[in-house]
XYZ file of C-alpha atoms in Angstrom:
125
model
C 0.000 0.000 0.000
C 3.047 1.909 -0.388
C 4.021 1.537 -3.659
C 7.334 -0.283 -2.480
C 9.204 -3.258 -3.826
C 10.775 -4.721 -1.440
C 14.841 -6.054 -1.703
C 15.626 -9.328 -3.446
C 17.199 -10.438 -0.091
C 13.789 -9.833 1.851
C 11.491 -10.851 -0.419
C 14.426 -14.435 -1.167
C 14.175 -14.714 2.952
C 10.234 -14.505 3.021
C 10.151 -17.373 0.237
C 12.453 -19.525 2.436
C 10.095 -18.824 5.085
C 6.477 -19.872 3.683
C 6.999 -20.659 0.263
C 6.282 -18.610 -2.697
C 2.589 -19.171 -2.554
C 2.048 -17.295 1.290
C 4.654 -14.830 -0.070
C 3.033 -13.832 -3.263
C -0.327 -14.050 -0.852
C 1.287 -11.465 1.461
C 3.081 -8.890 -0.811
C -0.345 -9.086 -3.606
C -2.728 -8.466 -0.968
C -0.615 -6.021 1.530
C -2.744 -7.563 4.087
C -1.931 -8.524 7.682
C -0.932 -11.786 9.251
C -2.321 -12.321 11.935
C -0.440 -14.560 15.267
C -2.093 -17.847 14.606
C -1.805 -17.182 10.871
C 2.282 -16.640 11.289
C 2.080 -19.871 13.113
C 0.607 -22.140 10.523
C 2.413 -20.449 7.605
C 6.039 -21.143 9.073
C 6.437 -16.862 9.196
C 7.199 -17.640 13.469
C 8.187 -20.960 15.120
C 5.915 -19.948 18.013
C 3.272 -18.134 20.112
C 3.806 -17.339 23.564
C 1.384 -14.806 25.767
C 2.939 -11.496 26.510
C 3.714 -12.446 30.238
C 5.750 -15.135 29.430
C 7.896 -14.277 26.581
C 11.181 -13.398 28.529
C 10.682 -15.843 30.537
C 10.603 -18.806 27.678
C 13.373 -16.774 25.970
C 15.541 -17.315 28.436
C 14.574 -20.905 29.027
C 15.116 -21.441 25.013
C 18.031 -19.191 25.258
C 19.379 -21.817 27.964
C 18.808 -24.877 26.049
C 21.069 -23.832 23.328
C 23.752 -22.263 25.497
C 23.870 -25.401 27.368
C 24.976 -27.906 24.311
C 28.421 -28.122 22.825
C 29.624 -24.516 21.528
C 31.294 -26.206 18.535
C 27.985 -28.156 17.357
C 25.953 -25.201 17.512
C 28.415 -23.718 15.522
C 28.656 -26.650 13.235
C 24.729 -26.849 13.102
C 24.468 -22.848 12.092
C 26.872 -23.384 9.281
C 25.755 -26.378 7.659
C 22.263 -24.367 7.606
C 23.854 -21.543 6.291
C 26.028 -23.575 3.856
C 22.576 -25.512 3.159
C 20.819 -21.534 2.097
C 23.665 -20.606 0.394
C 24.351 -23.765 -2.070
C 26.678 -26.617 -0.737
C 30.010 -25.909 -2.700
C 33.145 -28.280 -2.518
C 34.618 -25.638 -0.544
C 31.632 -25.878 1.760
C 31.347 -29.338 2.184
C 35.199 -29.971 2.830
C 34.296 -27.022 5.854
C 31.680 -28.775 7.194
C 33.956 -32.244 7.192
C 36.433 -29.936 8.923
C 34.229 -28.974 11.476
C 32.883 -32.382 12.202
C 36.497 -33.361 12.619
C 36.955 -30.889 14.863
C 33.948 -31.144 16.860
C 34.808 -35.087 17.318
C 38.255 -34.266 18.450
C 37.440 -32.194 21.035
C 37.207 -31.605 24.643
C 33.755 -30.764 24.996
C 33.561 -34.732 22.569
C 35.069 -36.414 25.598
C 33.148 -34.515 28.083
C 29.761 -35.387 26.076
C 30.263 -39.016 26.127
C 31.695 -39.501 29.607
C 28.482 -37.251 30.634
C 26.119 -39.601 29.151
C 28.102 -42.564 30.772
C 27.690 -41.216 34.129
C 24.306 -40.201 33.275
C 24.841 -36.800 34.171
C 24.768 -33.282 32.261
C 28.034 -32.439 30.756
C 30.059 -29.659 31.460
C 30.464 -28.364 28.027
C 33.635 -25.619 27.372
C 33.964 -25.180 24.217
C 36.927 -26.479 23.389
């Protein structure tokens, strides 16, 4: 309703998001989605009332900071290798990484955790 076309990037992001159908819904009509609608089209991973959205933040917000530093890592860039096109270059990166990942410290500390049946101390390293 602005007479605006919006940057390749945004509108290439939205498409990753809900597919080109909900996209060219969205940008056509100029209408609003609403919460539940976000929801089912994949534009949010969640709803949460207003009263508790810092506190499940920081509860989601602790379940990632409590894994392995290097697998998150690993995790973001294979998704962001994934986006971007896997390339030779890529791939032999994400081997890298795996190698690394399985040679380290926080490796050792993950599988003697689970032994003990207790949760590991991860250090990133």
């Amino acid at each position: 309703k602005l007479s605006i076309v919006y940057p390749a990037e945004a509108i290439g992001q939205l498409v990753d998001l809900v597919g080109p159908a909900y996209t060219k819904d969205i940008l056509f009509s100029a209408r609003t989605v609403d919460d539940r609608e976000a929801l089912a089209i994949g534009l949010i991973q969640r709803l949460v009332p207003a009263a508790e959205l810092e506190r499940t933040t920081y509860d989601y917000l602790r379940l990632v900071s409590d894994n392995a530093p290097l697998s998150v890592r690993g995790s973001k860039q294979a998704i962001q290798f994934y986006l971007a096109g896997y390339t030779a270059e890529r791939r032999a990166r994400l081997a890298e990484l795996s190698r690394e990942a399985s040679a380290s410290e926080d490796y050792k500390e993950g599988t003697r955790a689970f032994l003990e049946k207790r949760p590991p101390k991860f250090q990133g390293r």
